[in-house]
mmCIF file of C-alpha atoms and ligand atoms in Angstrom:
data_model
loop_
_atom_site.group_PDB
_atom_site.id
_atom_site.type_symbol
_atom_site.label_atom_id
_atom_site.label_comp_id
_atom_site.label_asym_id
_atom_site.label_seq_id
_atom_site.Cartn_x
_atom_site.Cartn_y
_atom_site.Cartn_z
ATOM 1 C CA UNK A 277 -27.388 48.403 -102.850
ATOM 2 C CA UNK A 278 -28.450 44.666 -104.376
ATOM 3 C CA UNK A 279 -28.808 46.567 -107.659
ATOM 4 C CA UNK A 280 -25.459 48.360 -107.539
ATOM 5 C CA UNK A 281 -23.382 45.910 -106.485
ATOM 6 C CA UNK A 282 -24.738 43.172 -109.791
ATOM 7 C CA UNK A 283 -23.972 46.038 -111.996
ATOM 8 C CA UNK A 284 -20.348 46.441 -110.530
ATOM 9 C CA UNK A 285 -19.549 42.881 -110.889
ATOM 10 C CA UNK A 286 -21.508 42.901 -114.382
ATOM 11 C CA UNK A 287 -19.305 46.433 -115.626
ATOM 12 C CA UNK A 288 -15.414 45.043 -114.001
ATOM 13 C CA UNK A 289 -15.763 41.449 -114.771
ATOM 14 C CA UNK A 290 -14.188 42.820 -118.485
ATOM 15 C CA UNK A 291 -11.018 43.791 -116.510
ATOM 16 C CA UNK A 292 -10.490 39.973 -115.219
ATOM 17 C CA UNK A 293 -9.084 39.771 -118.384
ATOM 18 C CA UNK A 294 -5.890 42.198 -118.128
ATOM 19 C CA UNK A 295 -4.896 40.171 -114.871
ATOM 20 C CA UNK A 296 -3.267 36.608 -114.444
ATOM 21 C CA UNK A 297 -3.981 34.088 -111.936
ATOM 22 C CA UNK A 298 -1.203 33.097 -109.130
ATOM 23 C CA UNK A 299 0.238 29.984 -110.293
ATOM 24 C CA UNK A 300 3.734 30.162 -108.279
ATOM 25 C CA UNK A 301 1.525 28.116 -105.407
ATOM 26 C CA UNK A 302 0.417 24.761 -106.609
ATOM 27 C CA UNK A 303 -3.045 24.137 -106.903
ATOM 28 C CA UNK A 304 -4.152 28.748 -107.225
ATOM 29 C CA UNK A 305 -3.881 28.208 -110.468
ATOM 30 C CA UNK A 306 -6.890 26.420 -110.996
ATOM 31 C CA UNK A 307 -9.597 28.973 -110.146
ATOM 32 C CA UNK A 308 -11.542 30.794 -112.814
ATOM 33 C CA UNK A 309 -9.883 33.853 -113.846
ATOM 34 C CA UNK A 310 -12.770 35.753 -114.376
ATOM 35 C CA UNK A 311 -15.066 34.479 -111.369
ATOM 36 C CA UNK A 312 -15.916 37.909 -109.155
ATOM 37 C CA UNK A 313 -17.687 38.777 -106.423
ATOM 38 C CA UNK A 314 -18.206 40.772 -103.652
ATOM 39 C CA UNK A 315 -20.197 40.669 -100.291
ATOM 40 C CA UNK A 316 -21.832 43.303 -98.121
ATOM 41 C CA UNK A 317 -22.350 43.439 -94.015
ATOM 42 C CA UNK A 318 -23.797 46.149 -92.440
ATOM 43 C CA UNK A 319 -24.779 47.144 -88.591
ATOM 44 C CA UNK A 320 -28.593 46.778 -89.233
ATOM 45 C CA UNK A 321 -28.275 43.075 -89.823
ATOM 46 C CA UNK A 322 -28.031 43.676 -93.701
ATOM 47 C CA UNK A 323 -26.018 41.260 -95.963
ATOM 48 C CA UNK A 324 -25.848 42.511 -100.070
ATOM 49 C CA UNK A 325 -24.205 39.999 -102.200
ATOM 50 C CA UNK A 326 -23.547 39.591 -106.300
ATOM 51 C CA UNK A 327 -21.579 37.570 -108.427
ATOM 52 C CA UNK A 328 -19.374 34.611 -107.063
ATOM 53 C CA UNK A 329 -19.444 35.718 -103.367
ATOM 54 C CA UNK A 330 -19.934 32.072 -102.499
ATOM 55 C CA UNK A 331 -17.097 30.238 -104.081
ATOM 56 C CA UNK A 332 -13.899 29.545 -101.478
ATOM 57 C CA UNK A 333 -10.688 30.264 -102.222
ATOM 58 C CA UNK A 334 -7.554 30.479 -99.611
ATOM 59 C CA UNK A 335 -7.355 34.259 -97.641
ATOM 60 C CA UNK A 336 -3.445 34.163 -98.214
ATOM 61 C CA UNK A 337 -2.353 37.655 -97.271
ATOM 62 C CA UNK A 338 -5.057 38.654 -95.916
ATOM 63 C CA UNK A 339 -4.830 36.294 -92.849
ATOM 64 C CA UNK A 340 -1.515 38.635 -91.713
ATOM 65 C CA UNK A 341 -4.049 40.727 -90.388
ATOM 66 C CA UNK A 342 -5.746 38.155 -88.146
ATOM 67 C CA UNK A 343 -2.097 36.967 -86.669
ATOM 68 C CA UNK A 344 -1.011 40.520 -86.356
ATOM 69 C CA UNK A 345 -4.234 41.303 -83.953
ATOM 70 C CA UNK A 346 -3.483 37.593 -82.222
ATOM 71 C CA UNK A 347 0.519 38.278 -81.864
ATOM 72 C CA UNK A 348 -0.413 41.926 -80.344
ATOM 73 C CA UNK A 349 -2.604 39.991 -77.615
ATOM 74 C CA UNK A 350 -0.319 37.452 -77.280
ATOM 75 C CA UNK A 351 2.586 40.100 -76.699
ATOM 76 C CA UNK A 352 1.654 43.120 -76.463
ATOM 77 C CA UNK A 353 2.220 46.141 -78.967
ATOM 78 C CA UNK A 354 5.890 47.085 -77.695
ATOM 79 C CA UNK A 355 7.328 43.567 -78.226
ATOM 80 C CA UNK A 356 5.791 43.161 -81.707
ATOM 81 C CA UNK A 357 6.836 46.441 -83.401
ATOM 82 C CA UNK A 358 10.103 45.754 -81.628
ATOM 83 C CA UNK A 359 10.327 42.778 -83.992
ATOM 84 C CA UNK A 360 8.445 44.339 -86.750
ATOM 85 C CA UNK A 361 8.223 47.977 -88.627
ATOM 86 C CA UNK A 362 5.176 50.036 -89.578
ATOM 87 C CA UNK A 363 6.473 51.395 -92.361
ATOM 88 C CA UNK A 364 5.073 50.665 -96.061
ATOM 89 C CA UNK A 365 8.186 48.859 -97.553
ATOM 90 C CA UNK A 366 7.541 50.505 -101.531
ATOM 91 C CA UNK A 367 8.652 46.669 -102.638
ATOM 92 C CA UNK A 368 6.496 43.488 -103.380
ATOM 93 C CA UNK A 369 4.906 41.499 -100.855
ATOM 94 C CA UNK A 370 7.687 38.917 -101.522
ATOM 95 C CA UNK A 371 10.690 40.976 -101.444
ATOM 96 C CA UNK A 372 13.608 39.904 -99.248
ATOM 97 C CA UNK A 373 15.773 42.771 -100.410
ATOM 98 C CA UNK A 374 15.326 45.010 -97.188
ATOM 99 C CA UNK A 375 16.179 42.310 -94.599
ATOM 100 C CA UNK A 376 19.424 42.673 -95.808
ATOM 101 C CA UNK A 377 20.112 46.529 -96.803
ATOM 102 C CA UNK A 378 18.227 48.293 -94.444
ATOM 103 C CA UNK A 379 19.681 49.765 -91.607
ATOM 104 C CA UNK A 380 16.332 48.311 -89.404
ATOM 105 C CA UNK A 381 17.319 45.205 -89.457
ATOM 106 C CA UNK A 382 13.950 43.928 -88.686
ATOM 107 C CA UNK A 383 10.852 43.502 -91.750
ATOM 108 C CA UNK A 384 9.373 47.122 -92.628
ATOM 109 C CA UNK A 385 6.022 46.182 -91.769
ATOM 110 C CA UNK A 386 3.644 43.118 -90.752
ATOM 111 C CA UNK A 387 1.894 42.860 -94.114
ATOM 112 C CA UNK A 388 4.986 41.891 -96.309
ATOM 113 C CA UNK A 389 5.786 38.220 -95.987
ATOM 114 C CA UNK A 390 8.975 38.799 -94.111
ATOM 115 C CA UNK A 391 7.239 40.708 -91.424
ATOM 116 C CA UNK A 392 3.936 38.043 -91.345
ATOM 117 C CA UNK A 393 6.773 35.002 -90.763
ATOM 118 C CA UNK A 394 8.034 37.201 -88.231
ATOM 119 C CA UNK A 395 4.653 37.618 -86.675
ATOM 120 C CA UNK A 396 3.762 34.195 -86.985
ATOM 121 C CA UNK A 397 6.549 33.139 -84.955
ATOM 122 C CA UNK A 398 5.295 35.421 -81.845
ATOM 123 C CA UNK A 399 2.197 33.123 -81.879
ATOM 124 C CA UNK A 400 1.676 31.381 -78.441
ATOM 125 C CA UNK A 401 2.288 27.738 -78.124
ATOM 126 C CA UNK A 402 3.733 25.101 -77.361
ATOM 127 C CA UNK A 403 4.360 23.651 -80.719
ATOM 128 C CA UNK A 404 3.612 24.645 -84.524
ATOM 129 C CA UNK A 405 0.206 22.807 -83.819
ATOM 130 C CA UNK A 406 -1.342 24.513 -80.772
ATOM 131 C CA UNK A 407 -0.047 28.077 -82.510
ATOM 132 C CA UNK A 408 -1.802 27.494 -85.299
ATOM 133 C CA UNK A 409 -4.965 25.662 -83.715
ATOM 134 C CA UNK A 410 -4.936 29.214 -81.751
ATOM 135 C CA UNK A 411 -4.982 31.414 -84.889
ATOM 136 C CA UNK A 412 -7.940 29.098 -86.365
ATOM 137 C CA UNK A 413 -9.751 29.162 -83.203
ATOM 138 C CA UNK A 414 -8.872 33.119 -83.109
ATOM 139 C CA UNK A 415 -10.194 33.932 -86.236
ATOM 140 C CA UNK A 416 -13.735 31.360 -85.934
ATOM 141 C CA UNK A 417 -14.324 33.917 -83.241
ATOM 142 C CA UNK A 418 -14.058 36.887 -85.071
ATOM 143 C CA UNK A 419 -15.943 35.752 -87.810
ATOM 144 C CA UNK A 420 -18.491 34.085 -85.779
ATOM 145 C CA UNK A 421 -17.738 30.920 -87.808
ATOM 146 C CA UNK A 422 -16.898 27.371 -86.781
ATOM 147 C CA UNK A 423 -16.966 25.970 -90.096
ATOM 148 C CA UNK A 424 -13.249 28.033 -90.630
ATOM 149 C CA UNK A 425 -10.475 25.126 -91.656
ATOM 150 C CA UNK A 426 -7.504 24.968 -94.196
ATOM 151 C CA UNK A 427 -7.082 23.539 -97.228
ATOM 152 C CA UNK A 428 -4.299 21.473 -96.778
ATOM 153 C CA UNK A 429 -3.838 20.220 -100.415
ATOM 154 C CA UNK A 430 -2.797 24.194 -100.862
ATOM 155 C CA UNK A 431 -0.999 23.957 -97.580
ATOM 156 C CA UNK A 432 1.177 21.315 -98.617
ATOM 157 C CA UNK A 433 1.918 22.900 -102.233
ATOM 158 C CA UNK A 434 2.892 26.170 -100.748
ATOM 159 C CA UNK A 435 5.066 24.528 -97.305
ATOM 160 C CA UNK A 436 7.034 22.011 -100.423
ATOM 161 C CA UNK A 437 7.190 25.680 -102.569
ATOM 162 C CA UNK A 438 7.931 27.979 -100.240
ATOM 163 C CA UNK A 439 11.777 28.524 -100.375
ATOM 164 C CA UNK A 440 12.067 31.994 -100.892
ATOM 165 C CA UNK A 441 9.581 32.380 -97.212
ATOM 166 C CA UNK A 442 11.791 29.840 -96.058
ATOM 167 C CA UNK A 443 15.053 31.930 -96.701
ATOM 168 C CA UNK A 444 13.257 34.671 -95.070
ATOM 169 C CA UNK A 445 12.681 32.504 -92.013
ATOM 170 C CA UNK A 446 16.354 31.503 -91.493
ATOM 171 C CA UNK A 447 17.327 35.111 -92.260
ATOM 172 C CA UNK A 448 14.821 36.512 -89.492
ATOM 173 C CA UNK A 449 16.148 33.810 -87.478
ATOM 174 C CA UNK A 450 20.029 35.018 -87.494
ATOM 175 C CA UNK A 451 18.467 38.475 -86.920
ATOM 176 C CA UNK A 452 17.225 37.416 -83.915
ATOM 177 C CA UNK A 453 14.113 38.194 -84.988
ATOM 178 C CA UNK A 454 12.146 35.119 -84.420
ATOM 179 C CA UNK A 455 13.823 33.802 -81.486
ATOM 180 C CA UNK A 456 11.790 30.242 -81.752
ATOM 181 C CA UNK A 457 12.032 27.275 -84.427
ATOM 182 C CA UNK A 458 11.777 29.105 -88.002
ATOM 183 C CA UNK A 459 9.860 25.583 -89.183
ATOM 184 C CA UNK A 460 6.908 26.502 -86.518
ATOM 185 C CA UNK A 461 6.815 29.543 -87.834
ATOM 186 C CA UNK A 462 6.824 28.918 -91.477
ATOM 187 C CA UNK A 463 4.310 26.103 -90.553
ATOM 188 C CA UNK A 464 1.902 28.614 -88.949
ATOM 189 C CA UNK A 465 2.442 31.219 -91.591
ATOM 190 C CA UNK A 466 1.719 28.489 -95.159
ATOM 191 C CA UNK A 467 -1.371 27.448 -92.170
ATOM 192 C CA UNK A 468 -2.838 30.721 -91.876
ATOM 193 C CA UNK A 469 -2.528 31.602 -95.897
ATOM 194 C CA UNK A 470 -4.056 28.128 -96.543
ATOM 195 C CA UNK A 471 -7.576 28.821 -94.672
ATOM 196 C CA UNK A 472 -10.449 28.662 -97.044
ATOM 197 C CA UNK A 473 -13.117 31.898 -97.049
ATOM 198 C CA UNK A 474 -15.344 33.156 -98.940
ATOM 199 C CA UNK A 475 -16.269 37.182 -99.877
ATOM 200 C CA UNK A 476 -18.782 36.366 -96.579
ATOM 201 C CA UNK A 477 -16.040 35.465 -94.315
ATOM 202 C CA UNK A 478 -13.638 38.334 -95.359
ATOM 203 C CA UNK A 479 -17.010 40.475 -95.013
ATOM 204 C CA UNK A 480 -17.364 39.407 -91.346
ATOM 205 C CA UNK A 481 -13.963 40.213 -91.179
ATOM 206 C CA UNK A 482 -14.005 43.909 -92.297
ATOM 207 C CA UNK A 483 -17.072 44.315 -90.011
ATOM 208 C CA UNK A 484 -15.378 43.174 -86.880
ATOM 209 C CA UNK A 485 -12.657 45.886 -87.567
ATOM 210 C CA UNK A 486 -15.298 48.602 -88.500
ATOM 211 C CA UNK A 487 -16.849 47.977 -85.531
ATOM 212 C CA UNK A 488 -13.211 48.279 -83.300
ATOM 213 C CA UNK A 489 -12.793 44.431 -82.543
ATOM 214 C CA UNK A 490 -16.842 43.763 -81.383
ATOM 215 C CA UNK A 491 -18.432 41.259 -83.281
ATOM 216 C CA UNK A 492 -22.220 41.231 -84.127
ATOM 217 C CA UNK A 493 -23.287 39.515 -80.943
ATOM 218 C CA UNK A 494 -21.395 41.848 -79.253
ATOM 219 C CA UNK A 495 -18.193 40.271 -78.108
ATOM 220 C CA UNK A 496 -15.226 42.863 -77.548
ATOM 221 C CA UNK A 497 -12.425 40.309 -78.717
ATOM 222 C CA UNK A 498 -9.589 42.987 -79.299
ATOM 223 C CA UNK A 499 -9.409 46.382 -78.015
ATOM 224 C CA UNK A 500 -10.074 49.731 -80.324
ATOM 225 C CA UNK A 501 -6.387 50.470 -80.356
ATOM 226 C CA UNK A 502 -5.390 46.914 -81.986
ATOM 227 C CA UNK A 503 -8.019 47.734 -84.088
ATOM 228 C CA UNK A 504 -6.748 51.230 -85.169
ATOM 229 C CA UNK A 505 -3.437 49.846 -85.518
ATOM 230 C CA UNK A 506 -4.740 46.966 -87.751
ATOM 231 C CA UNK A 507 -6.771 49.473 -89.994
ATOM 232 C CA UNK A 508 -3.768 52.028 -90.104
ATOM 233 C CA UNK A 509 -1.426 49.324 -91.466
ATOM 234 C CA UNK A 510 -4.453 48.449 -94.168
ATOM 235 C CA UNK A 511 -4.353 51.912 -95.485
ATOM 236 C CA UNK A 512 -0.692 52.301 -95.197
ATOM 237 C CA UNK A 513 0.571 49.003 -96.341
ATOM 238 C CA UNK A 514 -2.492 46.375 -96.975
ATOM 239 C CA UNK A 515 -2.156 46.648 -100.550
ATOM 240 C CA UNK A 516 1.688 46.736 -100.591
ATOM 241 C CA UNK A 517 3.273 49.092 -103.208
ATOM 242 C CA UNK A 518 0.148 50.221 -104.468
ATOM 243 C CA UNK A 519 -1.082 51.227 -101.117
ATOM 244 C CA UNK A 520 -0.863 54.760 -101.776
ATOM 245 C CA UNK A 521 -2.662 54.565 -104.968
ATOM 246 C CA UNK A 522 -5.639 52.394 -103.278
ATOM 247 C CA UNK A 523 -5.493 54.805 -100.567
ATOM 248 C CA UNK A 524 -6.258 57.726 -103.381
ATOM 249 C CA UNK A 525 -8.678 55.505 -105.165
ATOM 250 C CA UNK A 526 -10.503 53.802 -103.070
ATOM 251 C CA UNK A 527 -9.975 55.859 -99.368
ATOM 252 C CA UNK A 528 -10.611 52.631 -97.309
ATOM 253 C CA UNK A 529 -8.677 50.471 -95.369
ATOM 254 C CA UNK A 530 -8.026 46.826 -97.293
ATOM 255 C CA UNK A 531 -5.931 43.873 -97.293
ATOM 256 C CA UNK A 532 -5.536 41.692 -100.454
ATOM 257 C CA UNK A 533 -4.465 38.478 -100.886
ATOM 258 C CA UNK A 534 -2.973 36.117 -104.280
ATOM 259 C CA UNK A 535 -6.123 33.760 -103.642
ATOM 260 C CA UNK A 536 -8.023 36.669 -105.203
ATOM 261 C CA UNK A 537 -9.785 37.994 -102.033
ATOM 262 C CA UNK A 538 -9.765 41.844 -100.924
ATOM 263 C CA UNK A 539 -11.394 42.641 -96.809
ATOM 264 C CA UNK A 540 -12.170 46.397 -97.012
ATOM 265 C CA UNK A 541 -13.597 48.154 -93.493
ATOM 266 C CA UNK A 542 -15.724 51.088 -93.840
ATOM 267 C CA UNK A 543 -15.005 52.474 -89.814
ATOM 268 C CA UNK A 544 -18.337 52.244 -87.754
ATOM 269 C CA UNK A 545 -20.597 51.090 -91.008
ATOM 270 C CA UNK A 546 -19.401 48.240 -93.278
ATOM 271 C CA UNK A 547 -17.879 45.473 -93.574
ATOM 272 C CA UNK A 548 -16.920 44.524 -97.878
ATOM 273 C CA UNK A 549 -15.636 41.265 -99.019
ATOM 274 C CA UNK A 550 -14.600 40.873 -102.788
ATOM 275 C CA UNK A 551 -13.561 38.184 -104.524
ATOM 276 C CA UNK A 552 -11.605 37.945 -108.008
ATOM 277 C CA UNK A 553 -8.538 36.098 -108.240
ATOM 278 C CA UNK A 554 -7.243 37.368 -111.586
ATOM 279 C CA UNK A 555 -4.535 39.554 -110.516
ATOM 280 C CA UNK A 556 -2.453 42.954 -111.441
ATOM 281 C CA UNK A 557 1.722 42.879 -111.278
ATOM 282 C CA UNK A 558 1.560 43.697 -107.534
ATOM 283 C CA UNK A 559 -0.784 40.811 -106.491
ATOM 284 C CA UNK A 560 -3.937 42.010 -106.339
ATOM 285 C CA UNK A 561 -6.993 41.233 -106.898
ATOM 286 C CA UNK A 562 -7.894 43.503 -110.375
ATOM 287 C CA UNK A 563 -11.522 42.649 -110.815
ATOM 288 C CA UNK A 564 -11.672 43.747 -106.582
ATOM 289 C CA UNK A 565 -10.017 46.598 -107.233
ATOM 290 C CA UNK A 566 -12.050 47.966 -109.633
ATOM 291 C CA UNK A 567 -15.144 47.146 -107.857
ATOM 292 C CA UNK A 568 -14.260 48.900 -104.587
ATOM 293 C CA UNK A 569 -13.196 52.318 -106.740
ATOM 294 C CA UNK A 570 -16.358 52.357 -107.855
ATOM 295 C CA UNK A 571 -18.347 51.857 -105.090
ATOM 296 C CA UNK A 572 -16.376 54.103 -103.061
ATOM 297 C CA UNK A 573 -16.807 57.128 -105.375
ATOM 298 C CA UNK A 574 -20.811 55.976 -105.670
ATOM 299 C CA UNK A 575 -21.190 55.745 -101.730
ATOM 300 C CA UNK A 576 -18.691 58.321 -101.522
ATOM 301 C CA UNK A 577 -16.967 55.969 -98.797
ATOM 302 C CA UNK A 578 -13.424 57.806 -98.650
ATOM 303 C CA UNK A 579 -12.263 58.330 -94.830
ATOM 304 C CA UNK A 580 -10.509 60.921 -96.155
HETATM 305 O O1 LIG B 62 3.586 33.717 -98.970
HETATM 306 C C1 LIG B 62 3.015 33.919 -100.034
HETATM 307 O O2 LIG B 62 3.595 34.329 -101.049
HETATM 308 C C2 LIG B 62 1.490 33.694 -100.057
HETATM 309 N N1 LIG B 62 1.135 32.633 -99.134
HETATM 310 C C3 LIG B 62 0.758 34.958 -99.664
HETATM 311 C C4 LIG B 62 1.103 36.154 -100.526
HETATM 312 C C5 LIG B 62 -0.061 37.095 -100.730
HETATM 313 O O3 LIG B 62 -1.200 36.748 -100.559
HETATM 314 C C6 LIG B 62 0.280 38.457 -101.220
HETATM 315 N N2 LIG B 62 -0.867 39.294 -101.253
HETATM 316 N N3 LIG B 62 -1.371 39.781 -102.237
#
C-alpha cells in the first residue's frame, strides 16, 4: 500500500497543474499549488501515508459534515431535514439561485453553503461562542484529537469576505429557516470552515464514518443511522455537481473542500484523507481526485 500510494502522488502531481488555487478567501491563496498528499487508516491499526499528508490547511466544506452529524444530535433527524433538503442541488457549492426559485423553499441539501449556514444555525448554544466551542469539542472527539483549533487569520478573511454567505443568511432568515441570529450562525459556519487538518485528521475522519460513528478506542459517538445518512449525502451530494461523476469514478463516499482536502470512507475498512489544493471549476481538489480514481479501480474499492 506504502508503495502504491508514493506512486499515485508521484503519477497525479502533473495534473496540479490544470487546477487553480482558491483565492476568493484571503490568505488560500498562498498554499502550494502543486503540494499533494494523501493518508491511509485502517481497522488493524495501520496508517499509509505519501506526499504532503502533513502540511495543514483549513477543512472548509468538509466540516458540513461534522455540523450536520452534531445538528442531527442536537435536533434530531425530523427537525433538520425539515429545515434542510437531501437532494443534490446540480449547482455550485455557492449558488444562491434555488433559495429563491425553488418551490422548497428551504436549501436542497446540507452540503451546499446555503444548507451548511442553515445547519450551523441549529447548533446548540447559548451564544455564537459555546455553538462553536461545541462543534470543536465535537469533532476533537471524533478524531481523537485535542490539538483541533482554527485558524483565525483565515477566519477573519473569510467572516470580512463572506457577503454572498451572508446574503444567504438573511435570506434563510426571512424563510424562517434559521429561526436564531443569522450573525451566530454565519460565525459558526466561517468557524467550522476555518479549522486547520491535515490528510491525518480528515483520515480519522473517514474512519469514524466507515466504522458507523465508533472511533478507534471504541466510543459509539453517533448512531449507524446518522452515519448512513452522513455517507448517503457524501455520495449523493459531497462533491456537489460532480457528485454523480465521482460517484461513477471513484464509487466512494467523499466530501471536498476549497482548502484542497478530500475525506473519502471506505464502509467497514478505511478511512482516506487527500490533500491537494489546486482545484477543478467545481471546487475540488484535482490532484485528490485523481488519486482516489486510481486507487479505487487498483483496490477495486467501488460500493457499487
Ligand atoms: O463558504 C465557502 O465558500 C467556504 N468557506 C467553503 C466552500 C467549500 O469548501 C466548497 N467545497 N469545495
Amino acid at each position: 500500500m506504502q508503495e502504491l500510494l508514493s506512486k499515485l502522488v508521484k503519477k497525479n502531481i502533473v495534473i496540479t497543474k490544470e487546477g487553480k488555487v482558491a483565492d476568493y478567501i484571503p490568505e488560500l491563496d498562498k498554499a502550494k499549488k502543486d503540494a499533494l498528499g494523501i493518508c491511509i487508516l485502517d481497522n488493524d491499526g495501520n496508517i499509509y501515508t505519501a506526499g504532503d499528508w502533513e502540511t495543514k490547511f483549513t477543512i472548509q466544506s468538509i466540516s458540513k459534515i461534522v455540523t450536520l452529524m452534531l445538528a442531527i444530535l442536537d435536533n434530531g433527524e425530523e427537525y433538520v431535514f425539515s429545515k434542510v433538503g437531501m437532494e443534490p442541488s446540480g449547482d455550485p457549492f455557492n449558488s444562491i439561485r434555488k433559495l429563491e426559485t425553488s418551490s422548497r423553499k428551504k436549501p436542497y441539501n446540507p452540503m451546499i453553503n446555503a444548507g451548511a449556514i442553515a445547519v450551523a444555525s441549529m447548533i446548540k448554544g447559548k451564544d455564537a461562542r459555546e455553538k462553536f466551542n461545541r462543534v470543536l469539542d465535537f469533532f476533537k472527539k471524533v478524531t481523537e484529537d485535542d490539538s483541533l483549533d482554527v485558524n483565525y487569520k483565515i477566519y477573519c478573511g473569510e467572516s470580512e469576505t463572506g457577503n454572498k454567505n451572508r446574503a444567504m443568511g438573511y435570506f434563510l432568515k426571512n424563510d424562517g429557516i434559521i429561526e436564531g441570529n443569522v450573525e451566530d450562525a454565519l460565525e459558526v459556519y466561517f468557524k467550522q470552515c476555518s479549522i486547520e487538518v491535515n490528510a491525518y485528521t480528515l483520515a480519522k475522519l473517514g474512519l469514524f464514518l466507515a466504522n458507523n460513528g465508533r472511533t478507534s478506542s471504541g466510543e459509539q459517538i453517533i448512531t449507524q443511522k446518522i452515519a448512513t445518512i452522513v455517507k448517503t449525502l457524501m455520495v449523493t451530494c459531497g462533491m456537489y455537481d460532480l457528485s454523480g461523476e465521482i460517484a461513477v469514478r471513484v464509487g466512494i463516499p467523499c466530501k471536498s473542500g476549497v482548502g484542497g482536502g478530500i475525506v473519502g470512507v471506505v464502509p467497514g475498512k478505511l478511512g482516506i484523507g487527500v490533500y491537494g489544493p489546486s482545484l477543478d471549476k467545481k471546487g475540488n481538489s484535482i490532484g485528490g481526485i485523481h488519486i482516489l480514481e486510481d486507487l479505487s479501480k487498483e483496490l477495486k474499492l467501488s460500493i457499487f
